[in-house]
PDB file of C-alpha atoms in Angstrom:
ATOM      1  CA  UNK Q 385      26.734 -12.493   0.666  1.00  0.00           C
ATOM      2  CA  UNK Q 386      24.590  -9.665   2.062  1.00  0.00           C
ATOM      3  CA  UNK Q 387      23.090 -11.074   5.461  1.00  0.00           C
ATOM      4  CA  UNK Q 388      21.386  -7.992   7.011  1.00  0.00           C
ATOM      5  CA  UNK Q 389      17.625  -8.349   7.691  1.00  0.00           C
ATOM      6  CA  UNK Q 390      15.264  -6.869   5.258  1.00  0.00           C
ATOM      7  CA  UNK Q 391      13.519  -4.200   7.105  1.00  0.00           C
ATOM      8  CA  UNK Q 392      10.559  -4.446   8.371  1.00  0.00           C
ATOM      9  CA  UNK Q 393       7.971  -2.786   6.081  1.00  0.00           C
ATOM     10  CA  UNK Q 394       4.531  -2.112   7.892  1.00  0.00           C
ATOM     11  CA  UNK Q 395       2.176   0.099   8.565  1.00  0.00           C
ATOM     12  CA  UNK Q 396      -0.491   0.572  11.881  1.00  0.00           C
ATOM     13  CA  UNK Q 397      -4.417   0.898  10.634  1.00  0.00           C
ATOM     14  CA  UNK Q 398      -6.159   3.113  12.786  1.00  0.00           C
ATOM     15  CA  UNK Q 399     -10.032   2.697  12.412  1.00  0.00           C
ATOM     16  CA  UNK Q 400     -12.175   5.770  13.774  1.00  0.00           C
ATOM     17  CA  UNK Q 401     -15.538   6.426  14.161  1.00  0.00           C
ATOM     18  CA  UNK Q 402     -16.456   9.554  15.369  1.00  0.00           C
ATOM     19  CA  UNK Q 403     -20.097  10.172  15.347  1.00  0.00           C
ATOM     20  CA  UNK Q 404     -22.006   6.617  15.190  1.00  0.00           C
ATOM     21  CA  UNK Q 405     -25.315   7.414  14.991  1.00  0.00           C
ATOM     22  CA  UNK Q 406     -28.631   4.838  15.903  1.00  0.00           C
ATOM     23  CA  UNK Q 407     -25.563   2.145  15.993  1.00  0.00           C
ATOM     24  CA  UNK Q 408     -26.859  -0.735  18.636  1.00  0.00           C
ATOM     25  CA  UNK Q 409     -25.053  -2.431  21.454  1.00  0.00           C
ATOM     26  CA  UNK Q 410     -23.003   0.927  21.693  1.00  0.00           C
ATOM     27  CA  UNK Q 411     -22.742   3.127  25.018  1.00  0.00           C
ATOM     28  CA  UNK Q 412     -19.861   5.141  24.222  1.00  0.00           C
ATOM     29  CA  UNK Q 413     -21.949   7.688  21.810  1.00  0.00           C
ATOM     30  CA  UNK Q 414     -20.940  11.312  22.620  1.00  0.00           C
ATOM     31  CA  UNK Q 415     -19.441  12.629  19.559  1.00  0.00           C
ATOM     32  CA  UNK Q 416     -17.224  15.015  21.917  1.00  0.00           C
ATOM     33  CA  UNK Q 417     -15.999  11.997  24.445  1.00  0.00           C
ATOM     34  CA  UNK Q 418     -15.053  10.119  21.218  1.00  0.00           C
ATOM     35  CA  UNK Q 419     -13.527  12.961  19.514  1.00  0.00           C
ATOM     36  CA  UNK Q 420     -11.449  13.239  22.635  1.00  0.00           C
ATOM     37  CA  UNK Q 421     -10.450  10.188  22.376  1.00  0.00           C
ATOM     38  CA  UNK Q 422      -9.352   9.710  19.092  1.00  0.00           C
ATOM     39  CA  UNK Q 423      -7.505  13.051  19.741  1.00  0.00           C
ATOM     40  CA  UNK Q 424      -5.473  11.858  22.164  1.00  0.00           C
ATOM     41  CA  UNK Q 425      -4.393   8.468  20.874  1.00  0.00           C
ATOM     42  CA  UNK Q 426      -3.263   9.612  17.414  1.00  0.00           C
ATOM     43  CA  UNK Q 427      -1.414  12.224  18.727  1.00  0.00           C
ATOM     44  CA  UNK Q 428       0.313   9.142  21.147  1.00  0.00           C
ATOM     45  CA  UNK Q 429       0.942   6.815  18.019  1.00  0.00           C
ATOM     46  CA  UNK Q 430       1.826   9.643  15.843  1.00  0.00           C
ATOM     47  CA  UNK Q 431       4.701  10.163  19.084  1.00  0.00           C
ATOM     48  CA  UNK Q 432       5.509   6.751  18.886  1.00  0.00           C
ATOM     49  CA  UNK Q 433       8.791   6.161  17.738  1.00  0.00           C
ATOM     50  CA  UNK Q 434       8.725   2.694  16.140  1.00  0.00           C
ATOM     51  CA  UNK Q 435       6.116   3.853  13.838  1.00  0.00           C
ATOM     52  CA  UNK Q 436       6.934   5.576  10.565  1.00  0.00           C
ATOM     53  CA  UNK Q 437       3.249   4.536   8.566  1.00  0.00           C
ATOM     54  CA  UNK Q 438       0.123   4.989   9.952  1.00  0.00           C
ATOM     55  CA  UNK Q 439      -3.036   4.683   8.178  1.00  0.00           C
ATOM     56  CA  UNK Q 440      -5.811   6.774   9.733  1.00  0.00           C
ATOM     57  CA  UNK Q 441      -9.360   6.213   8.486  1.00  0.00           C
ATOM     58  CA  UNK Q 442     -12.715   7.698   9.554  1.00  0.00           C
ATOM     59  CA  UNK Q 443     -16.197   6.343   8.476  1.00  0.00           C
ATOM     60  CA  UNK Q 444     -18.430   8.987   9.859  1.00  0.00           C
ATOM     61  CA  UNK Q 445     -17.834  11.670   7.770  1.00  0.00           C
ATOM     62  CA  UNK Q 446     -16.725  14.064  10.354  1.00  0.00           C
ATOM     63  CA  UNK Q 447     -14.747  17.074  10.138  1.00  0.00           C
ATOM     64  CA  UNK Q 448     -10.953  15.615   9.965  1.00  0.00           C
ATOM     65  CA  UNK Q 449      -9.058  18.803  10.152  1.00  0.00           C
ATOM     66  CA  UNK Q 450      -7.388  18.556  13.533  1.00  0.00           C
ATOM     67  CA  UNK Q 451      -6.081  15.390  12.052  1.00  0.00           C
ATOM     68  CA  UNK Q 452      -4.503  16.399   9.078  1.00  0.00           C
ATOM     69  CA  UNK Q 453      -2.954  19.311  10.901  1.00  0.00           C
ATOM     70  CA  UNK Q 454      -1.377  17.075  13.630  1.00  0.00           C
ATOM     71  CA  UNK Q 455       0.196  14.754  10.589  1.00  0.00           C
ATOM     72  CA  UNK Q 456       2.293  17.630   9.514  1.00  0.00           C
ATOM     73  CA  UNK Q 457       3.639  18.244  12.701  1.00  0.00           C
ATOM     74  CA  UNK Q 458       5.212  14.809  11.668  1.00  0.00           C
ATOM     75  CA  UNK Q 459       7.020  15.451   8.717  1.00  0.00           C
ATOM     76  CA  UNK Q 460       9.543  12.455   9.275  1.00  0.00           C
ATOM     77  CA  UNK Q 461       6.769  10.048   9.267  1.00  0.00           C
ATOM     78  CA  UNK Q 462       4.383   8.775   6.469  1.00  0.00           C
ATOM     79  CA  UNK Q 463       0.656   9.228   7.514  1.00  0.00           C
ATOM     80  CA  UNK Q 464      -2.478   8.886   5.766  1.00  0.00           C
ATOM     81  CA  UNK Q 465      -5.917  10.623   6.490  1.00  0.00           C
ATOM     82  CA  UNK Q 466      -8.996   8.350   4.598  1.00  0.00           C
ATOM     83  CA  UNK Q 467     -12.626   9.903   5.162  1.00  0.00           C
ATOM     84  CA  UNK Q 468     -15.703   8.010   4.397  1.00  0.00           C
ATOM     85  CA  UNK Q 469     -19.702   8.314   5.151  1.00  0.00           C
ATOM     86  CA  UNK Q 470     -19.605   4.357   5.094  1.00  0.00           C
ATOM     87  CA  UNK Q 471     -21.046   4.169   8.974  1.00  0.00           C
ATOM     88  CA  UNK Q 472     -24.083   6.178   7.452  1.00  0.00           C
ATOM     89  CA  UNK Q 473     -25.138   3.557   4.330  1.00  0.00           C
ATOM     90  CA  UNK Q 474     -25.585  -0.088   5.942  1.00  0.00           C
ATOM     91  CA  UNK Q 475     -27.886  -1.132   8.207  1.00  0.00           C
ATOM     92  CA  UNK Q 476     -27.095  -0.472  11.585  1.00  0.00           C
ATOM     93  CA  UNK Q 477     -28.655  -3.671  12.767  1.00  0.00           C
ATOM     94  CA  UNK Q 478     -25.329  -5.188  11.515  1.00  0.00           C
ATOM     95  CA  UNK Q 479     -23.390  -3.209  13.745  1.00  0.00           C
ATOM     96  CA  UNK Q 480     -20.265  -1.327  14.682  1.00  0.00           C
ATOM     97  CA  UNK Q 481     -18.165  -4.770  13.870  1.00  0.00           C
ATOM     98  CA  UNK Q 482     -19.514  -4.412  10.063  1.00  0.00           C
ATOM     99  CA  UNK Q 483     -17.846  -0.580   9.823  1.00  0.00           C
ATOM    100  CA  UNK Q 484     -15.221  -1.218  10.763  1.00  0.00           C
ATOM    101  CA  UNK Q 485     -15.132  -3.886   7.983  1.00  0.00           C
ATOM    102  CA  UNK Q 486     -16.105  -1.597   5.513  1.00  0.00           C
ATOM    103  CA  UNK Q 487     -12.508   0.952   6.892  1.00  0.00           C
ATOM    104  CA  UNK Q 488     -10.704  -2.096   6.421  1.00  0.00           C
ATOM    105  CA  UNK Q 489     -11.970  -2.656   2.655  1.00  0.00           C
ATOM    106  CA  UNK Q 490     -11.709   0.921   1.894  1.00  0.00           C
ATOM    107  CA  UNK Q 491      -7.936   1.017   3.001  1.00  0.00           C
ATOM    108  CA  UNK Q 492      -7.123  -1.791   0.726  1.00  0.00           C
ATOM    109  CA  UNK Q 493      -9.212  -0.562  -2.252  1.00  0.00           C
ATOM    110  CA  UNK Q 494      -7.656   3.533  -1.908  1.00  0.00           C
ATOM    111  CA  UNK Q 495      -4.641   3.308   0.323  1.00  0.00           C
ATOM    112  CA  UNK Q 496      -1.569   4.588  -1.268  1.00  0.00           C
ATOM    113  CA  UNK Q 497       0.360   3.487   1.597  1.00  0.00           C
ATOM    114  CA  UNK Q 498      -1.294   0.700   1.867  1.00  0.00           C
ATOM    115  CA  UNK Q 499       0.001  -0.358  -1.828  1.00  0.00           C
ATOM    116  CA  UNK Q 500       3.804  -0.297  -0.729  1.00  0.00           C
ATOM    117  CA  UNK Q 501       3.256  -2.240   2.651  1.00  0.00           C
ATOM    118  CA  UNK Q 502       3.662  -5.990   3.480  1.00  0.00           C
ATOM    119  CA  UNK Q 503       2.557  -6.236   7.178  1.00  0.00           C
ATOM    120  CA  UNK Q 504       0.351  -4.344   8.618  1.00  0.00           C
ATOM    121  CA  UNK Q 505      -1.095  -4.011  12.858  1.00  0.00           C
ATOM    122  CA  UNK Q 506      -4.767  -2.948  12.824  1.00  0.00           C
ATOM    123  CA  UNK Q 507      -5.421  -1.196  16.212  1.00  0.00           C
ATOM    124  CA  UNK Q 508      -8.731   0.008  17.511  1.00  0.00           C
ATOM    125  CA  UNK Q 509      -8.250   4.281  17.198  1.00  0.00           C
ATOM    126  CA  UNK Q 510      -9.337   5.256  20.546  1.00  0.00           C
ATOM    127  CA  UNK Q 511      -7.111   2.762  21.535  1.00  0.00           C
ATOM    128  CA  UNK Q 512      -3.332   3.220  22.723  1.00  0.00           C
ATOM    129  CA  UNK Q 513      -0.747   0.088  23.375  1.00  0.00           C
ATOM    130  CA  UNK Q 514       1.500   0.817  26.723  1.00  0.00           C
ATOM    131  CA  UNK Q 515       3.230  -1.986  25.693  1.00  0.00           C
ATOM    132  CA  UNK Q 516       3.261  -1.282  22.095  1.00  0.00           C
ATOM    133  CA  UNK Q 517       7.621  -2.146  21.979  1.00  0.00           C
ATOM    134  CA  UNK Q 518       6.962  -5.782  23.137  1.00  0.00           C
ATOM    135  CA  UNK Q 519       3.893  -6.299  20.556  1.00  0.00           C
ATOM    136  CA  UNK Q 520       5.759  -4.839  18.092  1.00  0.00           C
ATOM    137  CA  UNK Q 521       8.959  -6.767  18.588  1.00  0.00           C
ATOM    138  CA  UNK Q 522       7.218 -10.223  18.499  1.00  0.00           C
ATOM    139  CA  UNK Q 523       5.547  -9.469  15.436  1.00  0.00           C
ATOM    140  CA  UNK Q 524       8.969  -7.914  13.810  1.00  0.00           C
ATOM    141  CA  UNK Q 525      10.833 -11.345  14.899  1.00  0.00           C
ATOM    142  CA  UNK Q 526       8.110 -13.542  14.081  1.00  0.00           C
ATOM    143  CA  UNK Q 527       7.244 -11.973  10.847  1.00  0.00           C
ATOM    144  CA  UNK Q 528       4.333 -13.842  10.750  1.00  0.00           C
ATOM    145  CA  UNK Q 529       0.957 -13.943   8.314  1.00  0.00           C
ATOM    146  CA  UNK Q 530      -1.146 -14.206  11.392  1.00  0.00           C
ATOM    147  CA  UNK Q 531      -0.242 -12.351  14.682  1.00  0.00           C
ATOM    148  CA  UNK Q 532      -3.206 -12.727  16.858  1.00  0.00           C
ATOM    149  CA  UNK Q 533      -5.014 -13.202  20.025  1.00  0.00           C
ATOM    150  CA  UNK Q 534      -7.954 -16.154  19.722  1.00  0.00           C
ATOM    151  CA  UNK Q 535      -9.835 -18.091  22.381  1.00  0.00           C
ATOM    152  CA  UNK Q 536     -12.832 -19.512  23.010  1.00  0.00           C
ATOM    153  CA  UNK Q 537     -12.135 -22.969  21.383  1.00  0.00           C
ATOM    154  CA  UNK Q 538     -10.588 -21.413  18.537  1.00  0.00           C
ATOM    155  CA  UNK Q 539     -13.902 -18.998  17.664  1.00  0.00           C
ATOM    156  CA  UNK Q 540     -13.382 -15.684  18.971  1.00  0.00           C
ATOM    157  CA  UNK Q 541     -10.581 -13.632  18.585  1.00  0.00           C
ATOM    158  CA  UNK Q 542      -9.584  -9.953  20.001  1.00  0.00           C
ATOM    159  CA  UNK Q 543     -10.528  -7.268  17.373  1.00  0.00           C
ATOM    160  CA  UNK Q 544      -8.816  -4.412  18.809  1.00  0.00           C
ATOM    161  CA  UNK Q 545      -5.318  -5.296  18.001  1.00  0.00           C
ATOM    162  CA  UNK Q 546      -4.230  -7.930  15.704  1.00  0.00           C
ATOM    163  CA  UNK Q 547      -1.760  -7.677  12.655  1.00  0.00           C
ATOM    164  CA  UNK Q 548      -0.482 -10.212  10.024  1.00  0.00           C
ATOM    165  CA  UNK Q 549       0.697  -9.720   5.796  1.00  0.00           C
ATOM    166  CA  UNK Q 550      -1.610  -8.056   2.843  1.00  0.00           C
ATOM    167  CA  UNK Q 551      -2.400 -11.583   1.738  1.00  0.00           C
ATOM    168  CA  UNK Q 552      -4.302 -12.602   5.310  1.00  0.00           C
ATOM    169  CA  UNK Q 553      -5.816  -9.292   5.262  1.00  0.00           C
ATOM    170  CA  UNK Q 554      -6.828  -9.434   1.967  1.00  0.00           C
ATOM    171  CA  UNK Q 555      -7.886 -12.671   1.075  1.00  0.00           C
ATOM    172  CA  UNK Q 556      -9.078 -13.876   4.332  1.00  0.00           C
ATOM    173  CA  UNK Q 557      -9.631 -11.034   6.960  1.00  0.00           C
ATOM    174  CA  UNK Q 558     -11.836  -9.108   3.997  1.00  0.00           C
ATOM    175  CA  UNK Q 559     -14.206 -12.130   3.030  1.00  0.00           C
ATOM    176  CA  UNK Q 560     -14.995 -13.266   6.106  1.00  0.00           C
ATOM    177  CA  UNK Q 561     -15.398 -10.111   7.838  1.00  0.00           C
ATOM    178  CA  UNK Q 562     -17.559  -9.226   5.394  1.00  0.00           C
ATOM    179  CA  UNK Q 563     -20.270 -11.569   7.145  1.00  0.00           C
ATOM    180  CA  UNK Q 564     -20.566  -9.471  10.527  1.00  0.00           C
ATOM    181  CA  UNK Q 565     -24.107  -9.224  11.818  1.00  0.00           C
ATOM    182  CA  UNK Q 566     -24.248  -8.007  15.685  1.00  0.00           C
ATOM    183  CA  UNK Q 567     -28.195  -8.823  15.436  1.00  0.00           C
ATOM    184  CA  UNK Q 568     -27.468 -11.969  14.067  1.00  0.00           C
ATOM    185  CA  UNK Q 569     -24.823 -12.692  16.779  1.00  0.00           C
ATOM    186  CA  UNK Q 570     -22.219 -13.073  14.226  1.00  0.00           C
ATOM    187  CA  UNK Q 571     -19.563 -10.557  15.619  1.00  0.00           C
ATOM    188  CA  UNK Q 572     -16.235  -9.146  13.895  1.00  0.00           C
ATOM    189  CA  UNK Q 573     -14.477 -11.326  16.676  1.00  0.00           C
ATOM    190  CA  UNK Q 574     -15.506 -14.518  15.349  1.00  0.00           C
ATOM    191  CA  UNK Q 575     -15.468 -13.723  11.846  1.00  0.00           C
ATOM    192  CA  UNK Q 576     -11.718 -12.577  12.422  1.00  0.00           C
ATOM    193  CA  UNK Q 577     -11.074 -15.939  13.998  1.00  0.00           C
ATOM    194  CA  UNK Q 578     -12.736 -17.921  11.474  1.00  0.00           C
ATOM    195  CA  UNK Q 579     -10.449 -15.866   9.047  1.00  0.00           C
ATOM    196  CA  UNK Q 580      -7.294 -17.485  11.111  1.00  0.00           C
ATOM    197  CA  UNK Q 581      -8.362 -20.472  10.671  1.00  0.00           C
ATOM    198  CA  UNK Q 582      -8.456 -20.275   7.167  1.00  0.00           C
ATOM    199  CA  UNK Q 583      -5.600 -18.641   6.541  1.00  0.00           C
ATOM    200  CA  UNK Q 584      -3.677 -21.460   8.413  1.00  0.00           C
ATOM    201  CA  UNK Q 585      -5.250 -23.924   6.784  1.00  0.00           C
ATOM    202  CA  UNK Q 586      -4.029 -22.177   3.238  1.00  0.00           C
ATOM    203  CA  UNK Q 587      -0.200 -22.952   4.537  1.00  0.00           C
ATOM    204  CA  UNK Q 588       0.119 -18.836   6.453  1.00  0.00           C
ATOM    205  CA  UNK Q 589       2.287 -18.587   8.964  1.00  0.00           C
ATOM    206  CA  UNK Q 590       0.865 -17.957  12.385  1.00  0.00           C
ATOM    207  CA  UNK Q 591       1.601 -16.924  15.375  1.00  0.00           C
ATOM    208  CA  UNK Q 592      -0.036 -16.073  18.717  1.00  0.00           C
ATOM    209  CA  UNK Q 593       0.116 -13.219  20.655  1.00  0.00           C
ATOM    210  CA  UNK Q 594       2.278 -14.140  24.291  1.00  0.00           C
ATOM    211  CA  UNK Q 595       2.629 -10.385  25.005  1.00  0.00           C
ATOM    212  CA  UNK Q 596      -0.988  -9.448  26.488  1.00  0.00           C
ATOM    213  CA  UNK Q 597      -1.843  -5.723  24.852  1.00  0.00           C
ATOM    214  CA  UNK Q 598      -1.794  -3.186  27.936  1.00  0.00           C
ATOM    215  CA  UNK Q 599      -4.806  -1.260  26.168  1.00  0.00           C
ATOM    216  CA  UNK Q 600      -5.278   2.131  27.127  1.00  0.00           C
ATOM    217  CA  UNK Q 601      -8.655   3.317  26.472  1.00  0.00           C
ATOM    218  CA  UNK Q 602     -12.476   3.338  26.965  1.00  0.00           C
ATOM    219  CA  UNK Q 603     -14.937   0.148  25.839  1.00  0.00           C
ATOM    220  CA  UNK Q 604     -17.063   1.367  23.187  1.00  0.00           C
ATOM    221  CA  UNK Q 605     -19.910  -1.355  24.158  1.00  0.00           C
ATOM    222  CA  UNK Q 606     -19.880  -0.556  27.919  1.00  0.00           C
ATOM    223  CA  UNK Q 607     -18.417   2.830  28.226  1.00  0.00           C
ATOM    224  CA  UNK Q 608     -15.754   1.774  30.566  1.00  0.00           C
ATOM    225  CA  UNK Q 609     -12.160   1.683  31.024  1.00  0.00           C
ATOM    226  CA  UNK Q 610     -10.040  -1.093  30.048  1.00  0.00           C
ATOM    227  CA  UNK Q 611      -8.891  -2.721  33.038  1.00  0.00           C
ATOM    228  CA  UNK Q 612      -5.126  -5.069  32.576  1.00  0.00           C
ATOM    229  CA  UNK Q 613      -3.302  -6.928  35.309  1.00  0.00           C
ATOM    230  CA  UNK Q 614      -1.075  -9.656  36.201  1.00  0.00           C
ATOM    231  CA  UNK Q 615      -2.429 -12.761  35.584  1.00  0.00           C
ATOM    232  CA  UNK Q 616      -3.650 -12.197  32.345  1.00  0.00           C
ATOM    233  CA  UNK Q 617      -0.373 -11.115  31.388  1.00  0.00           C
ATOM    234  CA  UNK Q 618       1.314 -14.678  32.966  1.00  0.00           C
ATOM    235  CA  UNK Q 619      -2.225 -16.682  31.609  1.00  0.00           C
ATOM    236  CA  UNK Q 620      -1.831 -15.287  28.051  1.00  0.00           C
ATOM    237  CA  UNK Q 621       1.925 -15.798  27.393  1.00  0.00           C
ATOM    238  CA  UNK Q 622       1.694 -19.502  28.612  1.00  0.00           C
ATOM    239  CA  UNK Q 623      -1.423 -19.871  26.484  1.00  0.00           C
ATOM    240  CA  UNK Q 624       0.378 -18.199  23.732  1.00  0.00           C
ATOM    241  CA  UNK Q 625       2.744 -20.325  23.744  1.00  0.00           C
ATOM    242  CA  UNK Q 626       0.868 -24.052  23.771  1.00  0.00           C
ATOM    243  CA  UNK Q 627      -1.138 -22.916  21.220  1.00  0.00           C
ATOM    244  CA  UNK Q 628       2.019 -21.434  18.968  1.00  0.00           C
ATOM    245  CA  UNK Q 629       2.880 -24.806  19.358  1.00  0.00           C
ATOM    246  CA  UNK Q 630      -0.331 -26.869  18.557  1.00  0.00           C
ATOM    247  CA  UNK Q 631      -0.857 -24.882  15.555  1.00  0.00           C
ATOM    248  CA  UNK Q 632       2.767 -25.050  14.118  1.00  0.00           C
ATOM    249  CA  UNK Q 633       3.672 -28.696  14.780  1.00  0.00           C
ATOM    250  CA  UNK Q 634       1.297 -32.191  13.445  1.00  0.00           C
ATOM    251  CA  UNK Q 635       1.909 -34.001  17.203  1.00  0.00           C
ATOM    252  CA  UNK Q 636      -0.592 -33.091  19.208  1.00  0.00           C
TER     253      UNK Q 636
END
């Protein structure tokens, strides 16, 4: 009898918007400073080592050139450019929470990666992990449906990195995100936690994150740079690991 692990099949989502124009409760705006950002990042996960499918989608409709030219310096790897105009055809009054719903829906409508992949870790794209190896090794081990970070009495969870299988992406992530309204109050963070809850309550594994993401990057709402230390590291692993517990076992 064949024991060996099945590999790991999975794929990072990298969601990119470029030029987000008129979009509210946004101070990071320059087309240039996010260009430069984006830049730099994909070149870092397209580095990366552990990662042999990334998914790279941007809803602006700018100019993706650069992009495609730094995949092919990659030939080892599998990498996927996706341009849409989506950003431009809501309402901005729903915010930058509800495009990045709309990358997520077009990945899993036109993806062809995206059809032969089973897990997949959704990362913000001007974003870049430091300590992408532990994140990456809880979620391999785990294997979980859900692998994410969510506080606030169970109503808010992180949006810039969080992973789990097609099915919680697509029949709970997609639906509920769907329902994002900044004005409204009614952020991607909440709808992503509701989605958690719903997918655990339809029998998906879950698991929280106990390795705090050491982000590299610049806040989009408040055009500063992520700041990590210590004790969130120590605060989120213990939490992490109560709630792991809570949420997997009927004493409590």
């Amino acid at each position: 009898m064949n024991s060996k692990k099945k590999k790991f099949n999975y794929s990072i989502i990298l969601t990119a918007c470029i030029k987000p124009i008129n979009m509210p409760f946004l101070e990071r705006k320059s087309e240039i400073d996010r260009l430069k950002d984006y830049k730099e990042t994909f070149n870092k996960w397209c580095q990366n080592r552990l990662i042999e499918k990334i998914i790279f989608i941007e809803n602006s409709g700018y100019d993706l050139n650069f992009f495609h030219e730094k995949a092919k310096e990659f030939p080892n790897k599998t990498i996927e450019i996706i341009s849409s105009n989506h950003n431009n055809t809501f309402e901005k009054k729903l915010g930058k929470g509800y495009g990045e719903y709309l990358c997520l829906k077009e990945i899993f409508e036109k993806s062809k990666i995206c059809e032969k992949t089973d897990f997949f870790i959704k990362i913000t794209g001007r974003y870049y992990i430091k300590n992408y190896i532990k994140i990456f090794q809880e979620f391999e081990k785990k294997r979980s449906d859900i692998y994410i970070c969510i506080k606030d009495n169970l109503t808010y969870a992180d949006s810039h990195v969080f992973a789990g299988s097609k099915i919680f992406f697509l029949n709970h992530v997609l639906p509920l995100a769907s329902e994002t309204n900044d004005s409204n109050g009614i952020f991607m963070e909440h709808c992503l936690a509701k989605a958690a809850l719903h997918g655990i309550n339809n029998n998906l594994s879950f698991n929280h994150f106990t390795t705090y993401p050491n982000i590299y990057g610049i806040i989009g709402t408040n055009n500063k740079r992520i700041k990590n230390n210590f004790i969130k590291n120590i605060k989120l692993f213990f939490l992490g690991k109560i709630k792991n517990y809570l949420l997997s076992h009927k004493k409590y």
